[in-house]
Coordinates of C-alpha atoms and ligand atoms in Angstrom, one line a residue:
Chain A
M1 CA -103.9 342.1 0.6
D2 CA -107.6 343.3 -0.1
A3 CA -106.4 344.8 -3.2
L4 CA -104.0 342.0 -4.2
V5 CA -106.5 339.4 -4.1
L6 CA -109.1 341.9 -5.9
G7 CA -106.3 342.6 -8.8
L8 CA -105.6 338.9 -8.7
V9 CA -109.4 338.1 -9.5
L10 CA -110.4 341.3 -11.7
G11 CA -106.0 339.9 -13.6
G12 CA -108.3 336.5 -13.9
L13 CA -110.9 338.0 -16.0
Y14 CA -108.8 339.9 -18.4
A15 CA -106.2 337.1 -18.7
L16 CA -109.5 334.8 -20.0
L17 CA -109.7 337.0 -22.8
A18 CA -106.5 337.8 -23.4
Q19 CA -106.4 334.1 -24.1
S20 CA -108.3 334.7 -27.2
F21 CA -105.2 337.2 -28.7
V22 CA -102.5 334.7 -27.6
L23 CA -104.3 331.6 -29.4
T24 CA -105.7 333.2 -32.4
F25 CA -101.6 335.5 -32.5
I26 CA -99.8 331.7 -32.0
T27 CA -101.3 330.4 -35.6
T28 CA -102.0 333.4 -37.5
K29 CA -100.1 336.1 -36.1
T30 CA -103.0 338.2 -36.3
L31 CA -105.3 339.6 -33.6
N32 CA -108.9 339.9 -33.8
F33 CA -109.3 343.6 -32.8
A34 CA -113.4 342.8 -33.0
V35 CA -113.3 340.7 -30.3
G36 CA -114.9 343.3 -27.7
E37 CA -117.6 342.7 -30.1
F38 CA -117.9 339.1 -29.5
V39 CA -117.9 339.1 -25.9
A40 CA -121.0 341.3 -26.6
L41 CA -122.4 338.1 -29.1
G42 CA -121.4 335.6 -26.8
A43 CA -123.4 337.2 -24.0
F44 CA -126.2 338.2 -26.0
V45 CA -126.4 334.5 -27.7
V46 CA -127.1 333.9 -24.2
L47 CA -129.6 336.0 -22.9
A48 CA -132.0 335.3 -26.5
V49 CA -131.9 331.4 -25.2
A50 CA -132.2 332.5 -22.0
G51 CA -136.2 331.6 -21.6
W52 CA -135.2 328.4 -22.6
S53 CA -136.2 326.4 -19.1
W54 CA -135.5 322.8 -21.3
L55 CA -131.4 323.5 -21.2
P56 CA -129.5 323.7 -18.4
D57 CA -126.7 326.3 -18.2
V58 CA -123.5 324.8 -19.3
G59 CA -126.1 324.1 -22.7
K60 CA -127.0 327.5 -23.1
L61 CA -123.4 328.8 -22.0
A62 CA -122.7 326.1 -25.6
V63 CA -124.8 327.9 -27.8
G64 CA -123.1 330.8 -27.1
V65 CA -119.7 329.6 -27.4
L66 CA -120.9 328.0 -30.7
V67 CA -122.6 331.2 -31.9
A68 CA -119.2 333.3 -31.8
A69 CA -116.9 330.2 -32.9
V70 CA -118.9 330.2 -35.8
V71 CA -118.5 333.7 -36.9
G72 CA -114.8 333.6 -35.4
A73 CA -114.5 331.0 -37.6
A74 CA -116.2 333.1 -40.7
A75 CA -114.1 336.6 -40.1
Y76 CA -110.8 334.8 -40.3
R77 CA -112.2 332.9 -44.0
F78 CA -113.6 336.0 -44.9
L79 CA -111.9 338.9 -43.0
V80 CA -108.7 337.9 -42.2
V81 CA -107.5 336.0 -45.4
P82 CA -108.0 337.8 -47.8
F83 CA -106.4 341.1 -46.0
M84 CA -102.9 339.2 -45.3
T85 CA -102.0 338.5 -48.4
E86 CA -98.9 340.1 -49.1
G87 CA -96.5 338.6 -46.9
E88 CA -95.4 339.8 -42.9
H89 CA -96.4 343.4 -43.7
D90 CA -98.9 343.0 -44.7
V91 CA -101.6 344.4 -42.0
R92 CA -104.9 345.4 -43.9
W93 CA -106.8 342.7 -41.5
L94 CA -105.4 344.8 -38.6
L95 CA -108.4 347.3 -40.3
S96 CA -110.8 344.8 -41.9
T97 CA -111.7 343.3 -37.8
V98 CA -111.1 347.0 -36.6
A99 CA -114.9 347.7 -39.5
L100 CA -116.4 344.7 -37.9
S101 CA -116.2 345.4 -34.6
F102 CA -117.9 348.9 -35.9
V103 CA -120.1 347.1 -38.3
M104 CA -120.6 344.2 -35.0
L105 CA -121.2 346.8 -32.5
N106 CA -123.4 348.9 -34.9
L107 CA -126.0 345.6 -35.4
I108 CA -125.6 344.5 -32.2
T109 CA -126.8 348.7 -30.9
N110 CA -130.3 348.1 -33.5
V111 CA -131.1 345.2 -32.1
E112 CA -131.1 345.2 -28.7
G113 CA -130.8 348.7 -27.8
P114 CA -127.8 350.5 -25.7
S115 CA -128.6 349.9 -22.4
P116 CA -127.7 347.4 -20.2
Q117 CA -129.9 343.6 -19.8
R118 CA -129.5 341.8 -16.6
S119 CA -128.0 338.1 -17.1
E120 CA -128.5 335.3 -15.4
T121 CA -127.4 332.5 -17.2
A122 CA -124.4 331.4 -14.7
R123 CA -124.7 334.1 -12.4
L124 CA -123.1 333.0 -8.8
S125 CA -124.6 335.5 -6.2
G126 CA -122.7 336.3 -3.7
A127 CA -119.3 336.5 -1.8
V128 CA -116.7 334.6 -0.5
D129 CA -114.7 335.3 1.7
V130 CA -110.2 334.9 0.4
L131 CA -108.2 335.7 2.4
G132 CA -110.0 338.1 4.2
A133 CA -111.2 340.1 0.4
G134 CA -114.6 339.9 0.8
V135 CA -115.0 338.8 -3.6
S136 CA -117.9 338.2 -5.7
K137 CA -118.5 334.9 -6.6
Q138 CA -119.0 335.3 -10.3
Q139 CA -115.6 336.8 -10.4
L140 CA -113.7 334.3 -8.7
L141 CA -115.6 331.9 -11.5
I142 CA -113.4 333.9 -13.9
A143 CA -110.6 333.5 -12.3
V144 CA -111.1 330.4 -12.2
L145 CA -111.8 329.2 -15.7
A146 CA -109.2 331.2 -16.9
V147 CA -106.6 328.9 -14.7
V148 CA -108.2 326.2 -16.3
V149 CA -108.8 327.2 -19.8
T150 CA -105.1 328.2 -19.6
V151 CA -104.6 324.7 -18.1
L152 CA -106.5 323.0 -20.9
L153 CA -105.3 325.0 -23.8
V154 CA -101.0 323.6 -22.4
V155 CA -101.7 320.3 -22.0
A156 CA -103.7 320.1 -25.2
S157 CA -100.9 321.9 -27.1
K158 CA -98.8 319.4 -25.2
K159 CA -100.2 316.5 -25.3
T160 CA -102.7 316.1 -28.6
S161 CA -102.0 315.7 -32.5
A162 CA -104.1 319.3 -33.0
G163 CA -101.9 320.4 -30.1
L164 CA -99.3 319.6 -31.9
V165 CA -100.8 320.7 -35.5
M166 CA -100.7 323.9 -33.4
R167 CA -97.1 324.2 -33.1
A168 CA -95.9 323.3 -36.2
V169 CA -98.2 326.2 -37.5
S170 CA -97.4 328.8 -35.4
Q171 CA -93.1 328.1 -36.1
D172 CA -93.3 326.9 -40.1
P173 CA -97.2 327.6 -42.0
E174 CA -95.7 326.8 -45.0
T175 CA -93.6 324.2 -44.3
T176 CA -96.9 322.6 -42.6
S177 CA -98.7 322.8 -45.8
L178 CA -95.9 320.3 -47.4
M179 CA -97.0 318.0 -44.7
G180 CA -100.5 317.7 -45.6
V181 CA -102.5 320.0 -43.1
S182 CA -104.4 323.5 -44.5
P183 CA -102.5 326.2 -42.2
R184 CA -105.9 328.5 -43.1
L185 CA -108.3 326.1 -41.6
V186 CA -105.9 325.6 -38.6
G187 CA -106.5 329.9 -38.7
M188 CA -110.4 329.1 -38.9
V189 CA -110.3 326.6 -35.9
T190 CA -108.3 328.5 -33.8
Y191 CA -110.4 331.7 -34.4
A192 CA -113.1 329.7 -33.8
V193 CA -112.0 328.7 -30.2
A194 CA -110.2 331.7 -28.9
M195 CA -114.0 333.8 -30.3
G196 CA -115.6 331.0 -28.4
I197 CA -113.6 331.9 -25.2
A198 CA -114.1 335.6 -26.1
A199 CA -118.1 334.7 -25.7
L200 CA -117.8 332.8 -22.7
T201 CA -116.3 335.3 -20.7
G202 CA -119.2 337.7 -22.1
T203 CA -121.3 335.6 -20.6
L204 CA -120.2 334.9 -17.1
Y205 CA -118.9 338.7 -17.0
A206 CA -122.8 340.2 -17.6
A207 CA -123.7 338.4 -15.1
T208 CA -122.5 340.7 -13.7
V209 CA -122.6 344.0 -15.0
G210 CA -125.2 343.2 -17.2
A211 CA -125.5 342.6 -21.4
S212 CA -124.6 345.4 -22.9
P213 CA -123.4 346.2 -27.0
V214 CA -120.0 347.6 -25.7
M215 CA -119.7 345.6 -22.8
G216 CA -116.6 344.0 -24.2
A217 CA -115.1 347.6 -24.7
P218 CA -113.4 348.0 -21.3
L219 CA -112.4 344.2 -21.2
L220 CA -110.8 344.9 -24.6
V221 CA -107.6 347.7 -23.8
A222 CA -107.2 345.7 -20.9
S223 CA -107.0 342.0 -22.4
I224 CA -104.6 343.2 -25.0
A225 CA -102.3 345.1 -22.4
V226 CA -102.3 341.8 -20.6
A227 CA -101.8 339.7 -23.5
V228 CA -99.2 342.0 -24.7
V229 CA -97.2 341.5 -20.6
G230 CA -96.7 338.3 -20.6
G231 CA -96.4 337.1 -24.0
L232 CA -98.8 337.0 -27.5
S233 CA -96.9 334.0 -28.1
S234 CA -97.1 331.8 -24.9
L235 CA -100.3 330.6 -24.0
W236 CA -99.1 330.9 -19.8
G237 CA -98.3 334.7 -20.4
P238 CA -102.0 335.7 -19.9
L239 CA -102.2 333.8 -16.2
L240 CA -98.8 336.1 -15.8
G241 CA -99.7 338.9 -17.2
G242 CA -103.3 338.8 -15.4
A243 CA -101.6 339.1 -12.5
L244 CA -99.6 341.3 -12.7
Y245 CA -101.6 343.7 -14.5
G246 CA -104.5 342.8 -11.9
V247 CA -102.2 343.5 -8.9
L248 CA -100.4 346.4 -9.7
S249 CA -103.5 348.7 -11.5
E250 CA -106.1 347.6 -8.0
V251 CA -103.1 347.9 -5.8
T252 CA -102.1 351.4 -7.6
S253 CA -106.0 352.5 -7.6
Y254 CA -106.2 351.2 -3.8
E255 CA -102.9 354.2 -3.0
F256 CA -103.7 356.5 -5.4
G257 CA -107.3 356.7 -6.7
A258 CA -109.0 354.6 -9.0
I259 CA -107.8 357.0 -12.5
W260 CA -103.9 356.4 -11.6
G261 CA -104.8 352.4 -12.1
E262 CA -105.2 352.4 -15.8
T263 CA -102.8 353.8 -16.4
A264 CA -100.3 352.2 -14.1
G265 CA -101.2 349.0 -15.5
L266 CA -100.5 350.8 -19.1
L267 CA -96.5 352.0 -18.1
L268 CA -96.2 348.1 -17.4
V269 CA -96.9 347.7 -21.2
I270 CA -95.4 350.6 -21.9
V271 CA -91.8 348.7 -19.4
V272 CA -92.4 345.2 -20.7
L273 CA -92.3 346.3 -24.5
V274 CA -88.9 348.1 -23.6
W275 CA -87.8 345.7 -21.7
R276 CA -89.0 342.4 -23.0
P277 CA -90.7 343.2 -26.4
Q278 CA -91.8 339.6 -27.2
G279 CA -93.5 339.9 -23.4
L280 CA -92.4 338.3 -20.4
L281 CA -93.0 334.3 -21.5
G282 CA -93.1 335.3 -25.6
R283 CA -91.0 334.3 -28.4
R284 CA -88.5 335.5 -30.0
T285 CA -89.6 334.8 -33.7
E286 CA -86.9 332.4 -35.3
V287 CA -85.0 333.4 -38.1
K288 CA -85.3 330.2 -40.5
L289 CA -83.2 329.7 -43.4
Chain B
M1 CA -98.5 306.8 -64.2
S2 CA -96.1 309.3 -63.7
L3 CA -95.6 312.9 -63.0
E4 CA -95.4 315.0 -65.5
V5 CA -94.5 318.7 -66.1
D6 CA -95.9 320.1 -69.5
R7 CA -95.0 323.3 -70.7
L8 CA -94.7 324.4 -67.3
E9 CA -94.9 328.3 -66.8
C10 CA -94.5 330.6 -63.8
G11 CA -92.1 333.0 -61.1
Y12 CA -93.2 335.4 -59.0
D13 CA -94.9 338.6 -59.6
R14 CA -93.6 340.2 -62.4
A15 CA -90.9 338.2 -63.0
P16 CA -91.7 335.2 -64.7
I17 CA -88.7 332.5 -63.7
L18 CA -89.7 329.3 -65.7
H19 CA -90.7 329.5 -69.3
G20 CA -92.4 326.1 -70.5
V21 CA -90.5 323.7 -68.8
S22 CA -91.6 320.0 -69.2
L23 CA -90.7 316.8 -67.7
R24 CA -91.5 313.5 -66.7
V25 CA -91.0 311.2 -63.5
G26 CA -91.7 307.4 -63.8
P27 CA -93.1 305.0 -60.7
G28 CA -89.5 304.3 -58.9
E29 CA -87.0 306.0 -60.9
L30 CA -84.6 309.3 -60.0
V31 CA -84.2 311.6 -62.0
A32 CA -82.3 314.6 -61.6
V33 CA -82.2 318.4 -62.5
V34 CA -79.2 320.3 -62.3
G35 CA -78.7 323.9 -63.4
S36 CA -76.5 325.7 -62.2
N37 CA -77.6 328.6 -59.3
G38 CA -80.5 330.5 -60.4
A39 CA -81.1 328.8 -63.0
G40 CA -85.0 327.6 -61.4
K41 CA -84.6 325.2 -59.9
T42 CA -86.4 325.9 -56.9
T43 CA -89.1 327.8 -58.5
L44 CA -89.7 324.1 -59.9
V45 CA -90.2 321.9 -57.1
R46 CA -92.2 325.0 -55.2
T47 CA -94.6 325.1 -58.6
I48 CA -95.0 321.2 -58.5
A49 CA -95.5 321.1 -54.8
G50 CA -97.9 323.5 -54.7
L51 CA -96.3 326.7 -52.7
L52 CA -96.5 328.6 -56.6
T53 CA -99.0 329.1 -59.1
V54 CA -98.7 327.7 -62.1
R55 CA -99.0 330.5 -64.8
S56 CA -99.7 328.4 -68.1
G57 CA -99.2 324.8 -68.4
D58 CA -99.6 321.5 -66.7
L59 CA -99.0 319.6 -63.6
R60 CA -100.0 316.3 -63.7
V61 CA -100.4 312.6 -62.2
D62 CA -101.3 309.7 -63.7
G63 CA -103.0 311.9 -66.2
S64 CA -105.1 313.6 -64.5
S65 CA -104.2 317.5 -63.5
F66 CA -103.4 318.6 -60.0
A67 CA -102.0 322.2 -61.3
R68 CA -104.9 323.8 -59.4
T69 CA -105.2 321.5 -56.1
S70 CA -104.1 323.3 -52.8
A71 CA -99.9 322.1 -51.2
A72 CA -101.6 319.9 -48.5
R73 CA -104.4 318.9 -51.1
R74 CA -101.3 317.8 -53.4
A75 CA -99.4 316.3 -49.4
R76 CA -102.2 314.0 -48.9
S77 CA -102.4 313.2 -52.5
G78 CA -98.9 311.5 -51.9
I79 CA -96.8 314.6 -53.8
V80 CA -93.6 315.9 -50.9
M81 CA -91.6 318.0 -51.3
V82 CA -88.6 318.5 -48.7
P83 CA -87.7 321.9 -49.3
E84 CA -84.0 323.6 -49.7
G85 CA -82.9 324.6 -46.6
R86 CA -85.0 321.4 -44.9
R87 CA -87.0 323.5 -42.8
L88 CA -87.6 321.7 -40.3
F89 CA -89.7 322.9 -37.6
P90 CA -86.6 324.2 -35.6
Q91 CA -88.6 323.7 -31.8
L92 CA -90.5 320.6 -32.7
T93 CA -89.0 317.8 -31.6
V94 CA -86.8 315.1 -34.0
G95 CA -90.1 312.2 -33.0
E96 CA -92.2 315.8 -33.8
N97 CA -90.8 316.5 -37.3
I98 CA -91.5 313.2 -38.4
E99 CA -95.2 313.0 -36.7
M100 CA -95.9 316.0 -39.0
G101 CA -94.8 314.1 -41.7
R102 CA -97.8 310.7 -41.3
R103 CA -100.1 313.8 -41.2
A104 CA -99.7 313.6 -45.0
A105 CA -99.9 310.1 -45.3
R106 CA -104.1 309.9 -43.4
G107 CA -105.9 307.4 -45.1
R108 CA -102.8 306.1 -47.3
T109 CA -101.9 303.8 -44.9
G110 CA -101.6 299.8 -44.7
G111 CA -98.3 298.1 -45.6
E112 CA -95.1 298.0 -43.2
D113 CA -94.7 301.4 -42.1
P114 CA -91.6 303.4 -44.6
V115 CA -90.2 304.8 -41.3
A116 CA -88.9 302.1 -39.8
A117 CA -86.8 300.3 -41.8
L118 CA -85.6 304.1 -42.3
L119 CA -85.1 304.3 -38.5
D120 CA -83.7 301.0 -38.5
A121 CA -80.5 302.0 -40.8
F122 CA -80.0 305.0 -39.4
P123 CA -80.0 304.5 -35.9
I124 CA -79.1 308.1 -35.6
L125 CA -82.4 309.3 -36.0
T126 CA -83.9 307.8 -32.9
E127 CA -80.7 308.7 -30.9
R128 CA -81.5 311.9 -31.3
W129 CA -85.6 311.9 -31.2
D130 CA -86.4 313.8 -27.8
Q131 CA -84.2 316.6 -29.4
Q132 CA -85.0 319.8 -30.9
A133 CA -84.9 320.1 -34.4
N134 CA -82.9 323.0 -34.5
L135 CA -80.2 321.7 -32.4
L136 CA -78.9 318.9 -34.7
S137 CA -76.0 319.4 -37.0
G138 CA -76.4 320.2 -40.8
G139 CA -76.4 316.4 -41.6
E140 CA -78.8 315.2 -39.2
Q141 CA -81.7 318.0 -40.0
Q142 CA -81.4 316.2 -43.9
M143 CA -82.2 312.7 -42.7
V144 CA -84.5 313.8 -40.4
A145 CA -85.7 315.5 -43.5
L146 CA -85.8 313.2 -45.5
T147 CA -87.3 310.6 -42.7
R148 CA -90.8 313.7 -42.3
A149 CA -90.7 313.3 -46.2
V150 CA -90.7 309.5 -46.1
A151 CA -93.2 309.8 -43.5
A152 CA -95.8 310.8 -45.4
R153 CA -96.4 307.7 -47.8
P154 CA -94.3 309.5 -50.9
R155 CA -95.9 308.4 -54.5
Y156 CA -94.0 311.6 -56.2
L157 CA -90.9 312.8 -53.6
L158 CA -89.5 316.4 -54.8
L159 CA -85.6 316.9 -53.5
D160 CA -84.9 320.3 -53.5
E161 CA -80.7 320.3 -52.8
P162 CA -80.4 317.7 -50.4
S163 CA -76.8 318.4 -49.9
L164 CA -76.7 322.0 -49.6
G165 CA -74.3 323.2 -46.8
L166 CA -72.8 319.1 -45.9
S167 CA -69.8 318.1 -45.9
P168 CA -68.4 315.3 -49.6
L169 CA -69.2 312.8 -46.0
K170 CA -72.6 313.8 -44.9
T171 CA -73.4 314.1 -48.7
L172 CA -72.5 310.3 -49.4
E173 CA -74.6 309.1 -46.5
V174 CA -78.0 311.3 -47.8
F175 CA -77.4 310.0 -51.0
R176 CA -76.9 306.6 -49.6
L177 CA -80.1 307.3 -47.4
I178 CA -81.9 308.9 -50.8
E179 CA -81.0 305.6 -52.5
M180 CA -83.1 303.8 -49.7
I181 CA -86.1 305.9 -50.3
R182 CA -86.6 304.5 -53.6
E183 CA -85.9 301.6 -53.4
R184 CA -88.1 301.0 -49.8
T185 CA -91.2 303.0 -51.1
G186 CA -90.9 302.7 -55.0
A187 CA -91.2 306.5 -54.8
G188 CA -91.0 308.5 -57.9
I189 CA -87.6 311.3 -57.0
L190 CA -87.5 314.3 -58.4
L191 CA -84.0 315.0 -57.0
V192 CA -83.3 319.0 -58.2
E193 CA -78.6 319.6 -57.2
Q194 CA -76.3 321.8 -57.9
M195 CA -73.8 319.3 -57.2
A196 CA -74.3 317.8 -60.1
D197 CA -71.7 315.5 -60.2
Q198 CA -73.7 312.7 -57.0
A199 CA -77.3 313.6 -58.4
L200 CA -76.2 312.3 -62.2
Q201 CA -74.4 309.4 -61.5
A202 CA -76.9 308.2 -58.8
A203 CA -80.1 309.6 -61.1
D204 CA -81.7 307.4 -64.1
R205 CA -82.3 310.6 -66.4
A206 CA -81.7 314.1 -65.7
Y207 CA -83.1 317.3 -66.7
V208 CA -80.9 320.4 -67.6
L209 CA -81.8 323.7 -66.2
E210 CA -80.7 326.8 -68.0
L211 CA -82.5 330.4 -66.9
G212 CA -85.6 328.9 -66.8
R213 CA -85.4 326.5 -70.0
V214 CA -84.7 322.3 -70.2
S215 CA -81.3 322.7 -72.5
M216 CA -80.7 318.9 -72.3
E217 CA -82.4 315.6 -71.2
G218 CA -81.6 312.0 -71.5
P219 CA -80.1 308.9 -69.2
A220 CA -77.7 310.6 -66.9
A221 CA -74.8 308.3 -68.1
E222 CA -74.6 310.7 -71.4
V223 CA -76.0 314.3 -69.9
R224 CA -73.4 313.4 -67.6
A225 CA -70.4 313.1 -70.1
S226 CA -71.7 315.8 -72.6
D227 CA -69.6 318.3 -73.3
E228 CA -71.2 320.9 -72.4
V229 CA -72.0 319.0 -69.4
R230 CA -68.6 318.5 -68.4
R231 CA -67.4 322.1 -68.5
A232 CA -70.3 324.1 -67.3
Y233 CA -71.4 321.9 -64.2
L234 CA -68.8 319.3 -62.8
G235 CA -65.6 321.6 -63.2
V236 CA -64.0 320.0 -66.2
A237 CA -61.7 322.6 -67.9
G238 CA -62.8 322.6 -71.5
Ligands
ADP301 N1 -88.9 335.4 -53.5 C1 -88.4 335.7 -55.2 N2 -89.2 336.8 -55.8 C2 -88.7 337.1 -57.6 N3 -87.3 336.4 -57.5 C3 -87.3 335.3 -56.9 C4 -87.6 335.3 -55.7 N4 -87.0 333.8 -55.8 C5 -86.0 333.6 -56.6 N5 -86.4 334.7 -57.7 C6 -85.9 334.7 -58.8 O1 -85.6 333.7 -59.3 C7 -84.7 333.2 -59.9 C8 -84.4 331.2 -59.9 O2 -84.3 331.1 -58.7 P1 -84.8 330.0 -57.8 O3 -85.9 328.8 -58.6 O4 -84.4 330.0 -56.6 O5 -83.0 329.1 -58.4 P2 -82.2 327.8 -58.0 O6 -82.8 327.0 -57.1 O7 -81.9 327.6 -59.7 O8 -80.7 328.6 -57.6 C9 -84.1 333.9 -59.6 O9 -83.2 334.5 -60.3 C10 -83.5 334.5 -58.5 O10 -83.5 336.2 -58.4
MG302 MG1 -82.8 326.1 -54.6

């Protein structure tokens, strides 16, 4: 039971970050492999403004999110767009975002040093009892936020005109441009939102483990796994994928030891990929005329 | 006042397709471009719409060049294309597809809503409003594609084979809709068709495109009456 609750909570963390992958995949069919470094970037920006006592914590979070959003939009414009010009089989963006990941990692390490720094912004201390399991309030906050962010995104995609444009671009970017909407602009906005979410995740996570240049790396593998299991083209996917992945890996490590936890999670990915390559909630891409 | 294509050359990677095509569409004018499969008709309209780059020559509207602007900007300025195969957003509803068309008309509102008249004349559109676009028949899809284009408030409308894959009866209906769009919106229409007869009957003027060159142009009735066109495109034995 404990492992189940802890698994769900952990899955929430992965799900929140997985939303960054899903968002960019839906509108641009690309993934930013530097997401882990945007996690760190957000955490360090918030750390840098932590001393601004006139600004409430929400404001500090917003600064971190905004900076990551701007860098994210620029990354799409200058490191993704130029490397996806040759059609669907052009995946040079994969290399350029991995390169960005290394560059950001080195830059952040040069400026901040390698060791974790304590982050107090938006930090809840203590634990609460959830169905008999002791859960840290901070982790619970992250999991709740994953649900809130997901619901907001789903509602926005169904009910707002920006959401309509997002769905249109995901189905047919070329025709979207014939409707007077630039798919490239939509991509930049999506990257901004997605990297903002990564930065938000980073700040909240840094409150538990400290801010460090490599803090995003362990989250990256798990959140890609979660995004793939749930389906890269589904906004609900991360919650389902996160719950399955989190519970499976927690229960497995509880029963068989820690090293088996992550292995079980990755086995889940393989099983899903074989059985449903588009993910549990994903849509097969339509063949169009 | 017109849409002008001036000695246009364009194509794909290494293959040049259009070799200096010139044509003109005036406001409210219906101009047909006919030509056999592979003549370059689709290449022509996609280039005017901004989906392919101009290699040489120019595109102008009311005298000013738009050859270097993006497809999205062209659409917002009222140069609107209905692509070959209709290209509705398959998982959006009819209403959402038409709503997407309105995006191109942002900032050019005022006057009566051009879509309302079409919805009155073709109640099927309203009946299907909440249906997913890929569940419609070909004829219905073409009606939605045309209505979506009208929602974009076109000044010039480019239609790439609107009758493709439709039964003769549906084709008639689509042509009736095109005629109505011309009356209601006053847009200049460039109609590209392989099924030449219907297009030439509806059009004011016409161009014949052969292997990327204009081989004949003139009033549609004259083009339709010429021996070459009768033999090559209208299936009349020579
Ligand atoms: N994407 C493409 N890449 C390379 N060549 C193409 C492409 N699309 C069309 N073509 C070639 O361009 C020529 C004109 O095609 P198109 O403009 O589609 O003709 P039409 O619409 O008149 O049938 C044809 O020879 C065709 O093979
Ligand atoms: Mg064609």
